[in-house]
Amino acid sequence: MISAKGYATKHSYTRLKPYSFEREEPGAHDVEIDVLFCGVCHSDIHQVKNEWSNTVYPCVPGHEVVGRVTRVGANVQKHAVGDLVGVGCMIDSCRQCEPCKSGEENYCECPNSWLATYNGPMVPAKQAPGGQNVYGRENTFGGYSDILVVNQDFVLKIPAALKPEVAAPILCAGVTTYSPLKHWGVKAGDKVGVLGFGGLGDMAAKLAKAMGADVTVFTRTKEKLDEAARLGVQGVLESDQDGLKALKGSFDFILSTVPEKHDVNPFIALLKRDATLCVVGALEPLAGVNNQEVAFHRKSVAGSLIGSIADTQEVLDFCAAHNIGPDIEIIDIQEINDAYKKVIDGEVRFRYVIDMASLDKETDFNTF
Ligand SMILES: [Zn+2]
Ligand SMILES: [Zn+2]
């Protein structure tokens, strides 16, 4: 076993604290990674607080991980010691179901679904048919740590043109917004709406613009209109009834990145005939949809979950080629609990990225 250090929480009501634990030695197909940076995703907060009622404790969050390869197993061909690599939301999948075989591991249909970078299988054994546990593990520890061991097939290559700290949030926020833009065929000249202008919305707006789309972001925050202007996209306040009315029936695609229950009806009205509104931010029941608006113009309301490994590599390469990336602020791991509070209070418009070298400042690691 390898001894690892990180930050973890023991219960939903405790703060993240220094934690020492053990990881498996890399197997023949595994890559050992020295973690340099880890992005802070809103999912980390949901998970730490057990807001999806599935958290396994101790919980070491972090699924926007960038680091350097320090060791590889005997059969590893894709990565070499010294490579700058990334790990996103998944570290394995069944590889046998139809979605896995068609390269869409993020929709793995095996009894436990895919194996998440932290918090274990998406469907825990106790909820799986017959208590099945195809990965043989109940918990996994994420990137708020100094070291990670991951199967080579779930390790991404970080393009040289991307700074490692900027690449980190692309591994979740980037692919979560890129995958639906690609799936619904967003192309140059399309009119694309982005609902919500936080970490996901920022990436969605930049990606859609780089695809050549005419982008409008919808926000509740007046100050974010300036941010939209800075990005070179239109900004509209959600409360601006006249502004919304003027845009009725004009969008080819709308992506909702709002991370909580919200009303999509005013935005369905903005879609053209046959167009789709896709929700990626909220994994919970939404306010009811008025099907009159949907049916009268054959519109669709859809959802999308992160993206495949291939899409993740593609969005990293796309960001490098188009010189785009998230707006980030680097923090030390010691600031993580305050950072969570600011994210919850909606005080940040950039993505926090943890500089994992700050773990070295800790002298006292808990085992819980
Ligand atoms: Zn995430
Ligand atoms: Zn599968």
mmCIF file of C-alpha atoms and ligand atoms in Angstrom:
data_model
loop_
_atom_site.group_PDB
_atom_site.id
_atom_site.type_symbol
_atom_site.label_atom_id
_atom_site.label_comp_id
_atom_site.label_asym_id
_atom_site.label_seq_id
_atom_site.Cartn_x
_atom_site.Cartn_y
_atom_site.Cartn_z
ATOM 1 C CA MET A 1 0.000 0.000 0.000
ATOM 2 C CA ILE A 2 1.001 3.625 -0.527
ATOM 3 C CA SER A 3 0.511 6.085 2.283
ATOM 4 C CA ALA A 4 -1.393 9.150 1.053
ATOM 5 C CA LYS A 5 -2.371 12.487 2.566
ATOM 6 C CA GLY A 6 -5.317 14.698 1.821
ATOM 7 C CA TYR A 7 -8.294 16.562 3.189
ATOM 8 C CA ALA A 8 -11.438 14.703 4.178
ATOM 9 C CA THR A 9 -14.625 14.998 6.099
ATOM 10 C CA LYS A 10 -15.956 12.345 8.424
ATOM 11 C CA HIS A 11 -19.613 13.448 8.583
ATOM 12 C CA SER A 12 -21.909 15.761 6.655
ATOM 13 C CA TYR A 13 -21.698 18.330 9.453
ATOM 14 C CA THR A 14 -17.919 18.489 9.884
ATOM 15 C CA ARG A 15 -15.388 20.621 8.053
ATOM 16 C CA LEU A 16 -12.740 19.195 5.758
ATOM 17 C CA LYS A 17 -9.582 18.375 7.729
ATOM 18 C CA PRO A 18 -6.119 16.879 7.092
ATOM 19 C CA TYR A 19 -6.462 13.128 6.677
ATOM 20 C CA SER A 20 -3.986 10.315 6.134
ATOM 21 C CA PHE A 21 -4.996 7.107 4.399
ATOM 22 C CA GLU A 22 -3.696 4.338 2.149
ATOM 23 C CA ARG A 23 -3.988 3.748 -1.568
ATOM 24 C CA GLU A 24 -3.434 0.527 -3.509
ATOM 25 C CA GLU A 25 -0.078 0.168 -5.244
ATOM 26 C CA PRO A 26 -0.434 0.701 -9.016
ATOM 27 C CA GLY A 27 -1.393 -2.514 -10.842
ATOM 28 C CA ALA A 28 -0.158 -3.516 -14.313
ATOM 29 C CA HIS A 29 -2.560 -1.086 -16.056
ATOM 30 C CA ASP A 30 -2.383 1.746 -13.527
ATOM 31 C CA VAL A 31 -0.698 5.115 -13.429
ATOM 32 C CA GLU A 32 0.515 6.757 -10.211
ATOM 33 C CA ILE A 33 0.094 10.536 -10.224
ATOM 34 C CA ASP A 34 1.639 13.217 -8.041
ATOM 35 C CA VAL A 35 -1.276 15.683 -7.733
ATOM 36 C CA LEU A 36 -0.371 19.298 -8.528
ATOM 37 C CA PHE A 37 -3.782 20.984 -8.723
ATOM 38 C CA CYS A 38 -7.399 20.088 -8.048
ATOM 39 C CA GLY A 39 -10.416 22.194 -9.029
ATOM 40 C CA VAL A 40 -13.269 22.799 -6.606
ATOM 41 C CA CYS A 41 -16.568 21.691 -8.163
ATOM 42 C CA HIS A 42 -20.033 22.445 -6.788
ATOM 43 C CA SER A 43 -20.556 18.650 -6.708
ATOM 44 C CA ASP A 44 -17.792 18.415 -4.091
ATOM 45 C CA ILE A 45 -19.924 20.540 -1.781
ATOM 46 C CA HIS A 46 -23.132 18.570 -2.484
ATOM 47 C CA GLN A 47 -21.202 15.376 -1.794
ATOM 48 C CA VAL A 48 -19.396 16.503 1.367
ATOM 49 C CA LYS A 49 -22.723 17.672 2.810
ATOM 50 C CA ASN A 50 -24.498 14.476 1.702
ATOM 51 C CA GLU A 51 -27.040 16.532 -0.253
ATOM 52 C CA TRP A 52 -27.563 13.670 -2.710
ATOM 53 C CA SER A 53 -28.014 11.201 0.217
ATOM 54 C CA ASN A 54 -25.326 8.855 -1.138
ATOM 55 C CA THR A 55 -22.095 10.068 0.466
ATOM 56 C CA VAL A 56 -19.670 7.447 1.768
ATOM 57 C CA TYR A 57 -17.482 8.727 4.615
ATOM 58 C CA PRO A 58 -14.669 9.504 5.050
ATOM 59 C CA CYS A 59 -15.089 11.675 1.966
ATOM 60 C CA VAL A 60 -11.976 12.960 0.143
ATOM 61 C CA PRO A 61 -13.482 15.057 -2.682
ATOM 62 C CA GLY A 62 -11.878 16.261 -5.912
ATOM 63 C CA HIS A 63 -12.485 15.249 -9.531
ATOM 64 C CA GLU A 64 -10.684 17.976 -11.471
ATOM 65 C CA VAL A 65 -7.192 16.647 -10.940
ATOM 66 C CA VAL A 66 -3.988 17.537 -12.755
ATOM 67 C CA GLY A 67 -0.647 16.017 -11.856
ATOM 68 C CA ARG A 68 2.538 14.396 -13.043
ATOM 69 C CA VAL A 69 3.022 10.679 -13.635
ATOM 70 C CA THR A 70 5.473 9.228 -11.105
ATOM 71 C CA ARG A 71 5.093 5.492 -11.773
ATOM 72 C CA VAL A 72 3.414 3.263 -14.350
ATOM 73 C CA GLY A 73 2.385 -0.407 -14.271
ATOM 74 C CA ALA A 74 4.066 -2.994 -16.523
ATOM 75 C CA ASN A 75 1.303 -2.872 -19.167
ATOM 76 C CA VAL A 76 0.849 0.886 -19.330
ATOM 77 C CA GLN A 77 1.385 2.129 -22.904
ATOM 78 C CA LYS A 78 -0.574 5.385 -22.978
ATOM 79 C CA HIS A 79 1.356 7.385 -20.379
ATOM 80 C CA ALA A 80 4.949 7.676 -19.231
ATOM 81 C CA VAL A 81 6.721 8.871 -16.100
ATOM 82 C CA GLY A 82 6.964 12.673 -16.205
ATOM 83 C CA ASP A 83 3.824 13.211 -18.348
ATOM 84 C CA LEU A 84 1.403 15.934 -17.280
ATOM 85 C CA VAL A 85 -1.965 14.198 -16.982
ATOM 86 C CA GLY A 86 -5.509 14.753 -15.772
ATOM 87 C CA VAL A 87 -8.240 12.768 -14.065
ATOM 88 C CA GLY A 88 -11.875 13.849 -14.210
ATOM 89 C CA CYS A 89 -15.049 12.454 -12.651
ATOM 90 C CA MET A 90 -14.558 8.768 -13.538
ATOM 91 C CA ILE A 91 -11.731 6.313 -12.826
ATOM 92 C CA ASP A 92 -13.321 3.174 -14.300
ATOM 93 C CA SER A 93 -16.433 1.694 -15.875
ATOM 94 C CA CYS A 94 -17.637 -1.849 -16.635
ATOM 95 C CA ARG A 95 -16.340 -1.705 -20.266
ATOM 96 C CA GLN A 96 -18.871 -4.377 -21.296
ATOM 97 C CA CYS A 97 -22.269 -2.692 -21.529
ATOM 98 C CA GLU A 98 -23.544 -1.034 -24.696
ATOM 99 C CA PRO A 99 -22.701 2.560 -23.641
ATOM 100 C CA CYS A 100 -19.189 1.518 -22.514
ATOM 101 C CA LYS A 101 -18.597 -0.328 -25.800
ATOM 102 C CA SER A 102 -19.696 2.708 -27.770
ATOM 103 C CA GLY A 103 -17.354 5.000 -25.840
ATOM 104 C CA GLU A 104 -19.920 6.581 -23.548
ATOM 105 C CA GLU A 105 -18.651 5.308 -20.194
ATOM 106 C CA ASN A 106 -20.423 8.179 -18.432
ATOM 107 C CA TYR A 107 -23.701 6.368 -19.186
ATOM 108 C CA CYS A 108 -22.404 2.937 -18.042
ATOM 109 C CA GLU A 109 -25.366 0.621 -17.435
ATOM 110 C CA CYS A 110 -23.682 -2.028 -15.277
ATOM 111 C CA PRO A 111 -25.327 -2.578 -11.857
ATOM 112 C CA ASN A 112 -23.016 -0.062 -10.162
ATOM 113 C CA SER A 113 -22.678 2.350 -13.130
ATOM 114 C CA TRP A 114 -19.230 3.967 -13.463
ATOM 115 C CA LEU A 115 -16.661 4.178 -10.692
ATOM 116 C CA ALA A 116 -16.389 7.776 -9.537
ATOM 117 C CA THR A 117 -13.036 9.378 -8.730
ATOM 118 C CA TYR A 118 -14.337 9.872 -5.208
ATOM 119 C CA ASN A 119 -17.285 8.407 -3.297
ATOM 120 C CA GLY A 120 -17.054 4.980 -4.995
ATOM 121 C CA PRO A 121 -19.408 3.525 -7.628
ATOM 122 C CA MET A 122 -22.224 5.828 -8.820
ATOM 123 C CA VAL A 123 -24.697 3.148 -7.746
ATOM 124 C CA PRO A 124 -23.466 1.749 -4.416
ATOM 125 C CA ALA A 125 -23.659 -2.004 -3.830
ATOM 126 C CA LYS A 126 -26.480 -1.632 -1.323
ATOM 127 C CA GLN A 127 -28.661 -0.022 -4.034
ATOM 128 C CA ALA A 128 -27.561 -2.355 -6.859
ATOM 129 C CA PRO A 129 -29.620 -5.402 -7.891
ATOM 130 C CA GLY A 130 -28.646 -8.340 -5.657
ATOM 131 C CA GLY A 131 -26.152 -6.134 -3.817
ATOM 132 C CA GLN A 132 -23.672 -6.492 -6.706
ATOM 133 C CA ASN A 133 -20.314 -4.737 -6.428
ATOM 134 C CA VAL A 134 -18.565 -5.082 -9.801
ATOM 135 C CA TYR A 135 -15.596 -2.917 -8.771
ATOM 136 C CA GLY A 136 -15.126 -4.652 -5.408
ATOM 137 C CA ARG A 137 -14.896 -1.316 -3.613
ATOM 138 C CA GLU A 138 -17.291 0.855 -1.721
ATOM 139 C CA ASN A 139 -15.400 4.112 -1.497
ATOM 140 C CA THR A 140 -12.786 5.970 -3.526
ATOM 141 C CA PHE A 141 -10.685 8.965 -2.500
ATOM 142 C CA GLY A 142 -10.395 11.940 -4.850
ATOM 143 C CA GLY A 143 -7.969 14.649 -5.766
ATOM 144 C CA TYR A 144 -7.849 16.717 -2.576
ATOM 145 C CA SER A 145 -4.787 14.590 -1.910
ATOM 146 C CA ASP A 146 -1.121 14.264 -2.762
ATOM 147 C CA ILE A 147 -1.271 11.092 -4.824
ATOM 148 C CA LEU A 148 -3.719 9.252 -7.076
ATOM 149 C CA VAL A 149 -3.609 5.800 -8.692
ATOM 150 C CA VAL A 150 -5.813 5.391 -11.775
ATOM 151 C CA ASN A 151 -6.253 2.931 -14.643
ATOM 152 C CA GLN A 152 -4.456 4.284 -17.742
ATOM 153 C CA ASP A 153 -7.660 4.337 -19.830
ATOM 154 C CA PHE A 154 -9.189 6.952 -17.521
ATOM 155 C CA VAL A 155 -6.151 9.229 -17.487
ATOM 156 C CA LEU A 156 -6.169 12.244 -19.845
ATOM 157 C CA LYS A 157 -3.259 13.969 -21.543
ATOM 158 C CA ILE A 158 -2.872 17.660 -20.680
ATOM 159 C CA PRO A 159 -1.893 19.585 -23.830
ATOM 160 C CA ALA A 160 1.336 21.574 -23.507
ATOM 161 C CA ALA A 161 -0.492 24.819 -24.376
ATOM 162 C CA LEU A 162 -2.649 24.596 -21.223
ATOM 163 C CA LYS A 163 -1.367 25.629 -17.823
ATOM 164 C CA PRO A 164 -1.970 22.723 -15.430
ATOM 165 C CA GLU A 165 -4.033 24.833 -13.027
ATOM 166 C CA VAL A 166 -6.238 26.069 -15.877
ATOM 167 C CA ALA A 167 -6.668 22.563 -17.270
ATOM 168 C CA ALA A 168 -8.025 21.208 -13.957
ATOM 169 C CA PRO A 169 -11.613 22.576 -14.153
ATOM 170 C CA ILE A 170 -11.882 21.563 -17.815
ATOM 171 C CA LEU A 171 -11.920 17.939 -16.568
ATOM 172 C CA CYS A 172 -15.414 18.402 -15.109
ATOM 173 C CA ALA A 173 -16.869 21.862 -15.844
ATOM 174 C CA GLY A 174 -15.366 21.837 -19.346
ATOM 175 C CA VAL A 175 -16.539 18.412 -20.453
ATOM 176 C CA THR A 176 -19.946 18.759 -18.772
ATOM 177 C CA THR A 177 -20.709 21.732 -21.022
ATOM 178 C CA TYR A 178 -18.744 20.620 -24.111
ATOM 179 C CA SER A 179 -20.412 17.215 -24.376
ATOM 180 C CA PRO A 180 -24.004 18.540 -24.836
ATOM 181 C CA LEU A 181 -22.862 21.353 -27.157
ATOM 182 C CA LYS A 182 -21.270 18.648 -29.323
ATOM 183 C CA HIS A 183 -24.118 16.129 -28.991
ATOM 184 C CA TRP A 184 -26.762 18.649 -30.076
ATOM 185 C CA GLY A 185 -24.559 19.762 -32.950
ATOM 186 C CA VAL A 186 -23.925 23.391 -32.036
ATOM 187 C CA LYS A 187 -22.172 25.029 -34.981
ATOM 188 C CA ALA A 188 -21.017 28.396 -36.294
ATOM 189 C CA GLY A 189 -23.882 30.855 -36.622
ATOM 190 C CA ASP A 190 -26.201 29.076 -34.151
ATOM 191 C CA LYS A 191 -27.841 31.155 -31.478
ATOM 192 C CA VAL A 192 -26.963 29.549 -28.122
ATOM 193 C CA GLY A 193 -28.265 30.506 -24.685
ATOM 194 C CA VAL A 194 -26.481 29.737 -21.425
ATOM 195 C CA LEU A 195 -28.582 29.831 -18.275
ATOM 196 C CA GLY A 196 -26.551 30.505 -15.121
ATOM 197 C CA PHE A 197 -23.128 32.148 -15.248
ATOM 198 C CA GLY A 198 -20.981 30.455 -12.621
ATOM 199 C CA GLY A 199 -18.168 27.936 -13.220
ATOM 200 C CA LEU A 200 -20.152 25.826 -15.706
ATOM 201 C CA GLY A 201 -21.807 28.798 -17.417
ATOM 202 C CA ASP A 202 -18.452 30.520 -17.916
ATOM 203 C CA MET A 203 -17.058 27.431 -19.676
ATOM 204 C CA ALA A 204 -20.260 26.918 -21.705
ATOM 205 C CA ALA A 205 -20.182 30.515 -22.977
ATOM 206 C CA LYS A 206 -16.495 30.337 -23.927
ATOM 207 C CA LEU A 207 -16.823 26.949 -25.656
ATOM 208 C CA ALA A 208 -19.961 27.900 -27.622
ATOM 209 C CA LYS A 209 -18.350 31.173 -28.694
ATOM 210 C CA ALA A 210 -15.216 29.315 -29.833
ATOM 211 C CA MET A 211 -17.500 27.020 -31.884
ATOM 212 C CA GLY A 212 -18.666 30.146 -33.697
ATOM 213 C CA ALA A 213 -22.060 30.433 -32.036
ATOM 214 C CA ASP A 214 -23.817 33.687 -31.200
ATOM 215 C CA VAL A 215 -23.966 33.388 -27.383
ATOM 216 C CA THR A 216 -26.306 34.937 -24.824
ATOM 217 C CA VAL A 217 -25.925 34.307 -21.089
ATOM 218 C CA PHE A 218 -28.838 34.658 -18.686
ATOM 219 C CA THR A 219 -27.948 35.658 -15.140
ATOM 220 C CA ARG A 220 -29.625 36.892 -11.962
ATOM 221 C CA THR A 221 -26.633 39.053 -11.073
ATOM 222 C CA LYS A 222 -26.286 42.518 -12.529
ATOM 223 C CA GLU A 223 -22.488 42.594 -12.080
ATOM 224 C CA LYS A 224 -22.171 39.524 -14.306
ATOM 225 C CA LEU A 225 -23.461 41.524 -17.291
ATOM 226 C CA ASP A 226 -20.069 43.269 -17.356
ATOM 227 C CA GLU A 227 -18.388 39.882 -17.282
ATOM 228 C CA ALA A 228 -20.466 38.792 -20.294
ATOM 229 C CA ALA A 229 -19.437 41.938 -22.160
ATOM 230 C CA ARG A 230 -15.802 41.232 -21.323
ATOM 231 C CA LEU A 231 -16.178 37.751 -22.840
ATOM 232 C CA GLY A 232 -17.764 39.244 -25.931
ATOM 233 C CA VAL A 233 -21.166 37.605 -25.452
ATOM 234 C CA GLN A 234 -24.613 39.104 -24.807
ATOM 235 C CA GLY A 235 -25.837 39.208 -21.217
ATOM 236 C CA VAL A 236 -29.510 39.353 -20.193
ATOM 237 C CA LEU A 237 -30.910 39.543 -16.670
ATOM 238 C CA GLU A 238 -33.344 36.724 -15.894
ATOM 239 C CA SER A 239 -35.650 39.327 -14.379
ATOM 240 C CA ASP A 240 -35.700 41.422 -17.592
ATOM 241 C CA GLN A 241 -39.185 40.495 -18.893
ATOM 242 C CA ASP A 242 -38.971 42.753 -21.953
ATOM 243 C CA GLY A 243 -35.506 41.441 -22.797
ATOM 244 C CA LEU A 244 -36.732 37.849 -22.627
ATOM 245 C CA LYS A 245 -39.860 38.635 -24.664
ATOM 246 C CA ALA A 246 -37.727 40.124 -27.436
ATOM 247 C CA LEU A 247 -35.787 36.819 -27.666
ATOM 248 C CA LYS A 248 -38.863 34.542 -27.914
ATOM 249 C CA GLY A 249 -38.480 31.680 -30.417
ATOM 250 C CA SER A 250 -34.942 32.659 -31.436
ATOM 251 C CA PHE A 251 -32.513 30.098 -29.925
ATOM 252 C CA ASP A 252 -31.121 26.946 -31.580
ATOM 253 C CA PHE A 253 -29.943 25.518 -28.257
ATOM 254 C CA ILE A 254 -30.018 26.509 -24.587
ATOM 255 C CA LEU A 255 -27.830 24.975 -21.879
ATOM 256 C CA SER A 256 -28.931 25.370 -18.270
ATOM 257 C CA THR A 257 -26.021 25.293 -15.833
ATOM 258 C CA VAL A 258 -27.966 26.394 -12.730
ATOM 259 C CA PRO A 259 -26.829 24.029 -9.927
ATOM 260 C CA GLU A 260 -30.194 23.777 -8.128
ATOM 261 C CA LYS A 261 -33.936 23.438 -8.682
ATOM 262 C CA HIS A 262 -35.123 26.153 -11.090
ATOM 263 C CA ASP A 263 -37.893 27.063 -13.532
ATOM 264 C CA VAL A 264 -36.908 26.418 -17.154
ATOM 265 C CA ASN A 265 -40.289 27.452 -18.651
ATOM 266 C CA PRO A 266 -39.341 31.078 -19.435
ATOM 267 C CA PHE A 267 -36.352 29.732 -21.394
ATOM 268 C CA ILE A 268 -38.260 26.997 -23.255
ATOM 269 C CA ALA A 269 -40.234 29.900 -24.721
ATOM 270 C CA LEU A 270 -37.006 31.291 -26.182
ATOM 271 C CA LEU A 271 -36.271 28.149 -28.259
ATOM 272 C CA LYS A 272 -36.963 27.884 -31.985
ATOM 273 C CA ARG A 273 -39.133 25.069 -33.340
ATOM 274 C CA ASP A 274 -37.364 21.665 -32.888
ATOM 275 C CA ALA A 275 -34.722 23.189 -30.616
ATOM 276 C CA THR A 276 -33.529 21.718 -27.306
ATOM 277 C CA LEU A 277 -32.989 23.051 -23.809
ATOM 278 C CA CYS A 278 -30.531 20.800 -21.975
ATOM 279 C CA VAL A 279 -30.034 20.830 -18.202
ATOM 280 C CA VAL A 280 -26.587 19.941 -16.856
ATOM 281 C CA GLY A 281 -26.349 21.863 -13.591
ATOM 282 C CA ALA A 282 -29.132 20.337 -11.499
ATOM 283 C CA LEU A 283 -29.492 16.633 -10.694
ATOM 284 C CA GLU A 284 -32.819 16.924 -8.932
ATOM 285 C CA PRO A 285 -36.524 17.476 -9.740
ATOM 286 C CA LEU A 286 -37.081 20.749 -11.597
ATOM 287 C CA ALA A 287 -40.156 22.956 -11.511
ATOM 288 C CA GLY A 288 -42.864 21.420 -13.756
ATOM 289 C CA VAL A 289 -42.544 21.923 -17.503
ATOM 290 C CA ASN A 290 -45.461 23.470 -19.425
ATOM 291 C CA ASN A 291 -45.813 20.962 -22.252
ATOM 292 C CA GLN A 292 -47.973 23.328 -24.262
ATOM 293 C CA GLU A 293 -44.895 25.410 -25.016
ATOM 294 C CA VAL A 294 -42.906 22.241 -25.763
ATOM 295 C CA ALA A 295 -45.501 20.484 -27.956
ATOM 296 C CA PHE A 296 -46.635 23.478 -30.009
ATOM 297 C CA HIS A 297 -43.192 23.904 -31.495
ATOM 298 C CA ARG A 298 -41.906 20.307 -31.156
ATOM 299 C CA LYS A 299 -39.240 21.411 -28.680
ATOM 300 C CA SER A 300 -37.234 19.148 -26.354
ATOM 301 C CA VAL A 301 -36.165 19.435 -22.751
ATOM 302 C CA ALA A 302 -33.155 17.195 -22.116
ATOM 303 C CA GLY A 303 -30.348 16.384 -19.678
ATOM 304 C CA SER A 304 -26.707 15.376 -19.990
ATOM 305 C CA LEU A 305 -24.202 13.960 -17.492
ATOM 306 C CA ILE A 306 -20.536 14.998 -17.635
ATOM 307 C CA GLY A 307 -19.005 13.447 -20.799
ATOM 308 C CA SER A 308 -17.043 10.449 -22.016
ATOM 309 C CA ILE A 309 -13.289 10.014 -21.715
ATOM 310 C CA ALA A 310 -12.992 10.736 -25.456
ATOM 311 C CA ASP A 311 -15.010 13.948 -25.049
ATOM 312 C CA THR A 312 -12.823 14.937 -22.096
ATOM 313 C CA GLN A 313 -9.655 14.593 -24.176
ATOM 314 C CA GLU A 314 -11.386 16.457 -27.008
ATOM 315 C CA VAL A 315 -12.389 19.423 -24.836
ATOM 316 C CA LEU A 316 -8.853 19.672 -23.377
ATOM 317 C CA ASP A 317 -7.455 19.765 -26.925
ATOM 318 C CA PHE A 318 -10.199 22.179 -28.062
ATOM 319 C CA CYS A 319 -9.412 24.612 -25.214
ATOM 320 C CA ALA A 320 -5.699 24.428 -26.033
ATOM 321 C CA ALA A 321 -6.341 25.023 -29.751
ATOM 322 C CA HIS A 322 -8.683 27.972 -29.112
ATOM 323 C CA ASN A 323 -6.705 29.389 -26.211
ATOM 324 C CA ILE A 324 -9.648 29.319 -23.798
ATOM 325 C CA GLY A 325 -10.058 28.081 -20.259
ATOM 326 C CA PRO A 326 -11.844 28.766 -17.016
ATOM 327 C CA ASP A 327 -11.244 31.882 -14.938
ATOM 328 C CA ILE A 328 -9.577 30.533 -11.845
ATOM 329 C CA GLU A 329 -8.353 31.580 -8.432
ATOM 330 C CA ILE A 330 -5.687 29.443 -6.804
ATOM 331 C CA ILE A 331 -6.111 28.664 -3.115
ATOM 332 C CA ASP A 332 -4.274 26.649 -0.507
ATOM 333 C CA ILE A 333 -6.004 23.537 0.808
ATOM 334 C CA GLN A 334 -6.192 25.263 4.201
ATOM 335 C CA GLU A 335 -8.688 27.750 2.656
ATOM 336 C CA ILE A 336 -11.064 25.077 1.397
ATOM 337 C CA ASN A 337 -13.822 25.435 4.009
ATOM 338 C CA ASP A 338 -14.010 29.214 3.451
ATOM 339 C CA ALA A 339 -13.989 28.661 -0.310
ATOM 340 C CA TYR A 340 -17.003 26.325 -0.007
ATOM 341 C CA LYS A 341 -18.877 28.992 1.906
ATOM 342 C CA LYS A 342 -18.189 31.568 -0.805
ATOM 343 C CA VAL A 343 -19.348 29.174 -3.532
ATOM 344 C CA ILE A 344 -22.559 28.443 -1.599
ATOM 345 C CA ASP A 345 -23.160 32.161 -1.092
ATOM 346 C CA GLY A 346 -22.640 32.773 -4.828
ATOM 347 C CA GLU A 347 -19.767 35.165 -4.146
ATOM 348 C CA VAL A 348 -17.420 33.718 -6.773
ATOM 349 C CA ARG A 349 -17.540 33.998 -10.520
ATOM 350 C CA PHE A 350 -14.379 31.955 -11.119
ATOM 351 C CA ARG A 351 -13.372 28.412 -10.322
ATOM 352 C CA TYR A 352 -11.288 27.787 -7.217
ATOM 353 C CA VAL A 353 -8.306 25.546 -7.885
ATOM 354 C CA ILE A 354 -6.344 24.084 -4.977
ATOM 355 C CA ASP A 355 -2.545 24.190 -5.173
ATOM 356 C CA MET A 356 -1.859 20.786 -3.675
ATOM 357 C CA ALA A 357 1.717 21.726 -2.700
ATOM 358 C CA SER A 358 0.017 23.528 0.208
ATOM 359 C CA LEU A 359 -0.596 20.120 1.811
ATOM 360 C CA ASP A 360 3.087 20.224 2.821
ATOM 361 C CA LYS A 361 2.239 22.960 5.331
ATOM 362 C CA GLU A 362 0.279 20.431 7.402
ATOM 363 C CA THR A 363 2.088 18.522 10.116
ATOM 364 C CA ASP A 364 -0.806 16.762 11.769
ATOM 365 C CA PHE A 365 -2.841 14.329 9.701
ATOM 366 C CA ASN A 366 -5.850 12.551 11.143
ATOM 367 C CA THR A 367 -6.816 8.965 10.487
ATOM 368 C CA PHE A 368 -10.402 9.494 11.840
HETATM 369 ZN ZN ZN B 1 -17.636 18.328 -10.998
HETATM 370 ZN ZN ZN B 2 -20.558 -0.064 -18.698
#
